[in-house]
Amino acid sequence: MNQDYIQPNAWSIIEDGFDATRVKSSESLFSIGNGAMGQRANFEETYTGKTFQGSYIAGVYYPDKTRVGWWKNGYPEYFAKVLNAPSWIGINVTVNDESLDLHTCKEVSKFKRELNMKEGWLSRSFEALLKNDVRIKVETIRFLSLDLDEVGAINYTVTPLNTSAKITYAPYLDAGITNEDTNWDDQFWDVLKVEQHKEQSFIEARTMKTHFYTCTFMESRLFLNGSEINSDFINSRTEKTITTTYTQEVSVNDSFTIHKFGGYVVDRNHKKETLQAAAERALEKATTLGFNNLLEQQKKAWAKIWQMSDITIKGDIKAQQGIRFNIFQLNQTYLGTDASLNIGPKGFTGEKYGGSTYWDTEAYCIPFYMATKDQSVARTLLEYRYNHLNKAIENAEKLGFSNGAALYPMVTMNGEECHNEWEITFEEIHRNGAIAFAIYNYHRFTNDYTYIPEKGLEVLIAIARFWYQRVNFSKEKNKYVMLGVTGPNEYENNINNNFYTNYIAKWCLNYALENIEVVKRDYAQDYTRIKDKVEFSDDELQGWKKVADNMYFPYSEKHQVFLQQDGFLDKELITVADLDKNQRPINQKWSWDRILRSPYIKQADTLQGFYMFEDHFTTEELARHFDFYEPFTVHESSLSPCVHSIQAAKLNRMDQAYEFYLRTSRLDLDDYNHEVEEGLHITSMAGTWMSIVEGFGGMRVQDNTLCFAPKIPKEWESYSFKVNFRNQVLKVVVHQSETLFELEGTSDLNIKVNGKSFLVSPNNLVTI
């Protein structure tokens, strides 16, 4: 049974009514972020019920020493933890000396929480009857500024409803923070300085081992019935906390409000000895503008983001809410303004998985950022991997590879591998292919070839060297084979000849060879520089070609399909439809041994290859493979439904495509996998965008031309999206009977729709 308490709404995520059992889920769903920091939707006031407190700073991490029972050569020394940072949001509230705590109140009514995605703010309102029988109304609104990305702001109002009351606000900073996710229960933070100056407070802290220096800060303003007041205050502090306490006598039905400004400055952006001065500057900007002006700026900043990235759906409110939630969270997580950052799988919503970068970025996220931002954002994501190339070579050396072969990490913060499940760390090597594919995908979409001679070719060569060394020549098969791997389907470990891994390895070798020739021909200076730097020979290149030309792919003549791996047909092939629903999800109900022996597929694997290399196969071949593999797929990875939705749409199976779309778009809102309280599935949210644009819209780039094959679910009246294709913004509106194309800009654009060519001129609507 999936959760269904989120109210359907086109622009907001809304929760009506307080239920303690869903507090942790809502803390994930209502999370806020601005690319530089983020936080779960924890209550500002004290809450003694079950909660998962979490505030996170982009790029700040801790190397938590690996904890395994049996150490294996090549294991990463540590697992990079996304760090729970010192908290700045806290405001202890007491009414006639009784603490406000929704867990212990006599009664909570009219509770409503809203995440307004259009304008980028989180609000909460409720009435509470405290244990001392005072009834109050509470209204809060909070946001993390996009314009001043070191600052967040809170507006918190208490109104006594049945009697006059003494209300105390005690805003605080707390650096005594622990991680939910830790191997050894280590202390991750050293508190260096706790300082107050009038109503400004600062805590400087440093991460252990990695030595990131941060300053957490706050300052408050008080208002009575909307007018600012001066109030006496008492400052207090401990070794790890700072509190400023304000007390006010408030008449019945009068409103007492605190505006709290807080946030972080980090030595990634400032000199560590100037952090407090930087915090003071941030506070001065925020308090000078004030809460209301900052909020107006926030609304304008989000309006600009939505202008390009919005997808509208008419006639299906849940589908509309789902896609906007996904687009909103992607933009809260990463805005492309900092080349050293990337898109973590949980973003700023939880700590699970650790690390900031998976292959998800290259396989799923780059298409979204490429089409909804300036192409420089996608290029920045490619450069992130180039900047980690030396670390990827070191990672491969630890596993016994040589000659500049690179294995990019499964999980990383700084280029080092920090994932420590051996069957993934050592064997899920297909991730290398996604890095190369992203370079190809970027060039295909933007037509910007310059990245390849400048940086990309070095990456392609290092990846090709890895694949060349990773294969074995099988005399039995007279082919090159790939032994002991884990494909995208992590429900099969240590298998031989995973189709997707073998196929992407072959493609990478050919793609590297092809680009060496292009750079040699057209960029002689870069070619000479790269050849001198990485020292490849014609013999080496011939070796790559020999492997690519003779790669083995397991195939079933009986089923006329490529096999996911050598032993797939040895399994007991019982489809998901015949699996007892009480056994789902199998990753929570079954032993790992049972999962590994089952035919069940966690996510698109062979079909992932058919998605990425669609033009290598016929539609008939896709249909055969889809019909064979999808019935065994349990979709227990967030990355699975989007690929299947795109392929079902291509096969004109719109009911199935729509069902998969709803699953990917509402994966977290409806908590399909019963784990949303741990955080959201940020990187897979880009797959939701792909489901509409590439799936229903049929967008592809073929022969250097933007192509569409529009389809529409019967449940929808229409849908629309924009793509920034080579610095020209094209709006596409698909109705049940026609598709409209409108071009912003100054020059014409040739497109293809269902195989026919059309010319779209600026501001001239084309109806097909």
Tab-separated table of N, CA and C in Angstrom, residues 113-204:
chain	number	residue	atom	x	y	z
A	113	ARG	N	0.778	21.887	6.121
A	113	ARG	CA	2.146	22.163	5.691
A	113	ARG	C	2.115	22.282	4.169
A	114	GLU	N	2.847	23.279	3.651
A	114	GLU	CA	2.871	23.495	2.199
A	114	GLU	C	4.287	23.791	1.733
A	115	LEU	N	4.699	23.079	0.697
A	115	LEU	CA	5.931	23.395	-0.019
A	115	LEU	C	5.508	24.024	-1.333
A	116	ASN	N	5.681	25.343	-1.442
A	116	ASN	CA	5.269	26.051	-2.645
A	116	ASN	C	6.410	25.996	-3.651
A	117	MET	N	6.230	25.188	-4.686
A	117	MET	CA	7.308	24.946	-5.643
A	117	MET	C	7.444	26.105	-6.625
A	118	LYS	N	6.354	26.806	-6.887
A	118	LYS	CA	6.393	27.927	-7.829
A	118	LYS	C	7.280	29.051	-7.299
A	119	GLU	N	7.236	29.264	-5.969
A	119	GLU	CA	7.924	30.405	-5.372
A	119	GLU	C	9.075	30.019	-4.450
A	120	GLY	N	9.219	28.735	-4.142
A	120	GLY	CA	10.397	28.274	-3.415
A	120	GLY	C	10.381	28.527	-1.923
A	121	TRP	N	9.244	28.248	-1.257
A	121	TRP	CA	9.192	28.402	0.204
A	121	TRP	C	8.375	27.284	0.845
A	122	LEU	N	8.627	27.082	2.138
A	122	LEU	CA	7.965	26.049	2.947
A	122	LEU	C	7.177	26.734	4.053
A	123	SER	N	5.903	26.391	4.211
A	123	SER	CA	5.116	26.989	5.296
A	123	SER	C	4.436	25.906	6.126
A	124	ARG	N	4.041	26.317	7.329
A	124	ARG	CA	3.349	25.406	8.241
A	124	ARG	C	2.420	26.244	9.111
A	125	SER	N	1.228	25.753	9.358
A	125	SER	CA	0.311	26.442	10.275
A	125	SER	C	-0.478	25.394	11.050
A	126	PHE	N	-0.813	25.736	12.300
A	126	PHE	CA	-1.592	24.806	13.132
A	126	PHE	C	-2.094	25.550	14.361
A	127	GLU	N	-3.067	24.947	15.020
A	127	GLU	CA	-3.458	25.378	16.357
A	127	GLU	C	-3.080	24.276	17.328
A	128	ALA	N	-2.657	24.676	18.529
A	128	ALA	CA	-2.233	23.696	19.530
A	128	ALA	C	-2.793	24.078	20.892
A	129	LEU	N	-3.292	23.093	21.603
A	129	LEU	CA	-3.682	23.268	23.002
A	129	LEU	C	-2.560	22.693	23.855
A	130	LEU	N	-1.859	23.584	24.566
A	130	LEU	CA	-0.713	23.142	25.358
A	130	LEU	C	-1.176	22.473	26.643
A	131	LYS	N	-0.238	21.865	27.335
A	131	LYS	CA	-0.571	21.153	28.574
A	131	LYS	C	-1.072	22.104	29.661
A	132	ASN	N	-0.737	23.401	29.529
A	132	ASN	CA	-1.238	24.385	30.505
A	132	ASN	C	-2.554	25.037	30.054
A	133	ASP	N	-3.189	24.423	29.029
A	133	ASP	CA	-4.503	24.840	28.525
A	133	ASP	C	-4.504	26.174	27.783
A	134	VAL	N	-3.349	26.665	27.402
A	134	VAL	CA	-3.305	27.835	26.525
A	134	VAL	C	-3.416	27.333	25.078
A	135	ARG	N	-4.347	27.929	24.337
A	135	ARG	CA	-4.506	27.574	22.926
A	135	ARG	C	-3.810	28.640	22.079
A	136	ILE	N	-2.972	28.196	21.148
A	136	ILE	CA	-2.238	29.133	20.299
A	136	ILE	C	-2.389	28.761	18.832
A	137	LYS	N	-2.211	29.771	18.001
A	137	LYS	CA	-2.100	29.536	16.559
A	137	LYS	C	-0.652	29.819	16.161
A	138	VAL	N	-0.080	28.945	15.345
A	138	VAL	CA	1.303	29.101	14.893
A	138	VAL	C	1.315	29.133	13.371
A	139	GLU	N	2.065	30.097	12.802
A	139	GLU	CA	2.235	30.192	11.348
A	139	GLU	C	3.716	30.411	11.063
A	140	THR	N	4.271	29.582	10.192
A	140	THR	CA	5.689	29.726	9.859
A	140	THR	C	5.869	29.712	8.343
A	141	ILE	N	6.908	30.381	7.902
A	141	ILE	CA	7.323	30.276	6.495
A	141	ILE	C	8.848	30.335	6.469
A	142	ARG	N	9.441	29.503	5.642
A	142	ARG	CA	10.909	29.369	5.636
A	142	ARG	C	11.386	29.144	4.209
A	143	PHE	N	12.551	29.679	3.886
A	143	PHE	CA	13.138	29.413	2.571
A	143	PHE	C	14.648	29.580	2.651
A	144	LEU	N	15.333	28.983	1.673
A	144	LEU	CA	16.773	29.164	1.500
A	144	LEU	C	16.956	30.015	0.255
A	145	SER	N	17.575	31.155	0.418
A	145	SER	CA	17.649	32.145	-0.650
A	145	SER	C	18.476	31.651	-1.830
A	146	LEU	N	17.934	31.817	-3.045
A	146	LEU	CA	18.711	31.526	-4.251
A	146	LEU	C	19.687	32.658	-4.549
A	147	ASP	N	19.289	33.899	-4.240
A	147	ASP	CA	20.138	35.052	-4.541
A	147	ASP	C	21.297	35.182	-3.550
A	148	LEU	N	21.010	35.027	-2.268
A	148	LEU	CA	22.058	35.036	-1.235
A	148	LEU	C	22.192	33.600	-0.748
A	149	ASP	N	22.972	32.789	-1.463
A	149	ASP	CA	22.870	31.336	-1.239
A	149	ASP	C	23.569	30.838	0.030
A	150	GLU	N	24.090	31.765	0.847
A	150	GLU	CA	24.608	31.377	2.159
A	150	GLU	C	23.569	31.604	3.252
A	151	VAL	N	22.386	32.121	2.869
A	151	VAL	CA	21.404	32.604	3.844
A	151	VAL	C	20.071	31.890	3.694
A	152	GLY	N	19.470	31.589	4.840
A	152	GLY	CA	18.089	31.148	4.898
A	152	GLY	C	17.324	32.055	5.838
A	153	ALA	N	15.984	32.060	5.725
A	153	ALA	CA	15.178	32.967	6.546
A	153	ALA	C	13.916	32.263	7.022
A	154	ILE	N	13.526	32.597	8.256
A	154	ILE	CA	12.334	32.013	8.870
A	154	ILE	C	11.449	33.145	9.394
A	155	ASN	N	10.163	33.060	9.111
A	155	ASN	CA	9.154	33.935	9.719
A	155	ASN	C	8.284	33.041	10.599
A	156	TYR	N	8.299	33.271	11.910
A	156	TYR	CA	7.611	32.385	12.859
A	156	TYR	C	6.698	33.239	13.727
A	157	THR	N	5.394	32.951	13.686
A	157	THR	CA	4.402	33.766	14.396
A	157	THR	C	3.570	32.910	15.337
A	158	VAL	N	3.415	33.389	16.575
A	158	VAL	CA	2.534	32.747	17.556
A	158	VAL	C	1.451	33.743	17.957
A	159	THR	N	0.189	33.284	17.938
A	159	THR	CA	-0.950	34.102	18.357
A	159	THR	C	-1.706	33.356	19.459
A	160	PRO	N	-1.761	33.890	20.693
A	160	PRO	CA	-2.573	33.249	21.738
A	160	PRO	C	-4.064	33.453	21.432
A	161	LEU	N	-4.857	32.387	21.549
A	161	LEU	CA	-6.252	32.439	21.122
A	161	LEU	C	-7.254	32.509	22.261
A	162	ASN	N	-6.895	32.018	23.456
A	162	ASN	CA	-7.906	31.972	24.524
A	162	ASN	C	-7.510	32.740	25.787
A	163	THR	N	-6.316	33.330	25.766
A	163	THR	CA	-5.885	34.120	26.925
A	163	THR	C	-4.641	34.905	26.541
A	164	SER	N	-4.388	35.979	27.260
A	164	SER	CA	-3.093	36.640	27.099
A	164	SER	C	-2.011	35.695	27.603
A	165	ALA	N	-0.795	35.858	27.084
A	165	ALA	CA	0.252	34.901	27.457
A	165	ALA	C	1.629	35.534	27.368
A	166	LYS	N	2.539	35.002	28.157
A	166	LYS	CA	3.952	35.366	28.065
A	166	LYS	C	4.597	34.388	27.078
A	167	ILE	N	5.059	34.928	25.947
A	167	ILE	CA	5.643	34.070	24.904
A	167	ILE	C	7.144	34.303	24.871
A	168	THR	N	7.889	33.212	24.876
A	168	THR	CA	9.347	33.279	24.819
A	168	THR	C	9.834	32.605	23.547
A	169	TYR	N	10.631	33.334	22.784
A	169	TYR	CA	11.353	32.763	21.641
A	169	TYR	C	12.813	32.608	22.038
A	170	ALA	N	13.361	31.449	21.794
A	170	ALA	CA	14.786	31.221	22.078
A	170	ALA	C	15.449	30.639	20.826
A	171	PRO	N	15.730	31.488	19.827
A	171	PRO	CA	16.440	30.992	18.644
A	171	PRO	C	17.848	30.547	19.024
A	172	TYR	N	18.300	29.449	18.410
A	172	TYR	CA	19.607	28.909	18.800
A	172	TYR	C	20.345	28.323	17.606
A	173	LEU	N	21.646	28.167	17.785
A	173	LEU	CA	22.515	27.398	16.892
A	173	LEU	C	22.973	26.169	17.664
A	174	ASP	N	23.065	25.039	16.970
A	174	ASP	CA	23.465	23.792	17.652
A	174	ASP	C	24.495	23.059	16.805
A	175	ALA	N	25.732	22.988	17.334
A	175	ALA	CA	26.796	22.255	16.642
A	175	ALA	C	27.028	20.872	17.257
A	176	GLY	N	26.212	20.504	18.227
A	176	GLY	CA	26.343	19.169	18.826
A	176	GLY	C	25.554	18.148	18.035
A	177	ILE	N	25.897	18.025	16.746
A	177	ILE	CA	25.096	17.266	15.770
A	177	ILE	C	25.748	15.919	15.491
A	178	THR	N	24.933	14.893	15.323
A	178	THR	CA	25.445	13.574	14.918
A	178	THR	C	24.785	13.180	13.595
A	179	ASN	N	25.411	12.236	12.898
A	179	ASN	CA	24.834	11.692	11.671
A	179	ASN	C	23.976	10.482	11.993
A	180	GLU	N	22.848	10.352	11.297
A	180	GLU	CA	22.079	9.098	11.367
A	180	GLU	C	22.912	7.970	10.761
A	181	ASP	N	23.659	8.330	9.714
A	181	ASP	CA	24.410	7.347	8.931
A	181	ASP	C	25.887	7.444	9.302
A	182	THR	N	26.347	6.518	10.133
A	182	THR	CA	27.754	6.525	10.546
A	182	THR	C	28.211	5.094	10.806
A	183	ASN	N	29.459	4.807	10.444
A	183	ASN	CA	29.985	3.448	10.639
A	183	ASN	C	30.406	3.185	12.075
A	184	TRP	N	30.979	4.201	12.722
A	184	TRP	CA	31.608	3.991	14.033
A	184	TRP	C	31.088	4.941	15.102
A	185	ASP	N	29.997	5.653	14.799
A	185	ASP	CA	29.493	6.679	15.723
A	185	ASP	C	30.556	7.702	16.069
A	186	ASP	N	31.397	8.025	15.077
A	186	ASP	CA	32.436	9.034	15.281
A	186	ASP	C	31.813	10.411	15.507
A	187	GLN	N	32.561	11.267	16.179
A	187	GLN	CA	32.252	12.693	16.194
A	187	GLN	C	32.811	13.264	14.896
A	188	PHE	N	31.978	13.916	14.105
A	188	PHE	CA	32.418	14.403	12.802
A	188	PHE	C	32.891	15.853	12.833
A	189	TRP	N	32.507	16.601	13.889
A	189	TRP	CA	32.794	18.030	13.939
A	189	TRP	C	33.628	18.390	15.165
A	190	ASP	N	34.591	19.274	14.971
A	190	ASP	CA	35.303	19.952	16.051
A	190	ASP	C	34.752	21.362	16.153
A	191	VAL	N	34.218	21.730	17.304
A	191	VAL	CA	33.758	23.108	17.483
A	191	VAL	C	34.952	23.962	17.901
A	192	LEU	N	35.222	25.023	17.147
A	192	LEU	CA	36.419	25.837	17.363
A	192	LEU	C	36.125	27.128	18.112
A	193	LYS	N	34.965	27.729	17.827
A	193	LYS	CA	34.680	29.029	18.429
A	193	LYS	C	33.175	29.225	18.543
A	194	VAL	N	32.726	29.672	19.696
A	194	VAL	CA	31.320	29.976	19.943
A	194	VAL	C	31.269	31.432	20.386
A	195	GLU	N	30.652	32.287	19.565
A	195	GLU	CA	30.768	33.720	19.835
A	195	GLU	C	29.454	34.442	19.592
A	196	GLN	N	29.165	35.402	20.500
A	196	GLN	CA	27.977	36.239	20.352
A	196	GLN	C	28.378	37.703	20.369
A	197	HIS	N	27.693	38.479	19.531
A	197	HIS	CA	27.904	39.924	19.534
A	197	HIS	C	26.535	40.561	19.408
A	198	LYS	N	26.031	41.074	20.537
A	198	LYS	CA	24.657	41.577	20.607
A	198	LYS	C	23.712	40.454	20.159
A	199	GLU	N	22.933	40.702	19.062
A	199	GLU	CA	21.964	39.675	18.637
A	199	GLU	C	22.490	38.795	17.514
A	200	GLN	N	23.763	38.934	17.213
A	200	GLN	CA	24.390	38.057	16.219
A	200	GLN	C	25.130	36.923	16.925
A	201	SER	N	25.009	35.711	16.359
A	201	SER	CA	25.675	34.542	16.947
A	201	SER	C	26.429	33.778	15.873
A	202	PHE	N	27.573	33.215	16.276
A	202	PHE	CA	28.434	32.507	15.337
A	202	PHE	C	29.025	31.271	16.003
A	203	ILE	N	28.998	30.151	15.303
A	203	ILE	CA	29.736	28.961	15.747
A	203	ILE	C	30.652	28.544	14.601
A	204	GLU	N	31.942	28.594	14.853
A	204	GLU	CA	32.900	28.095	13.869
A	204	GLU	C	33.227	26.647	14.212
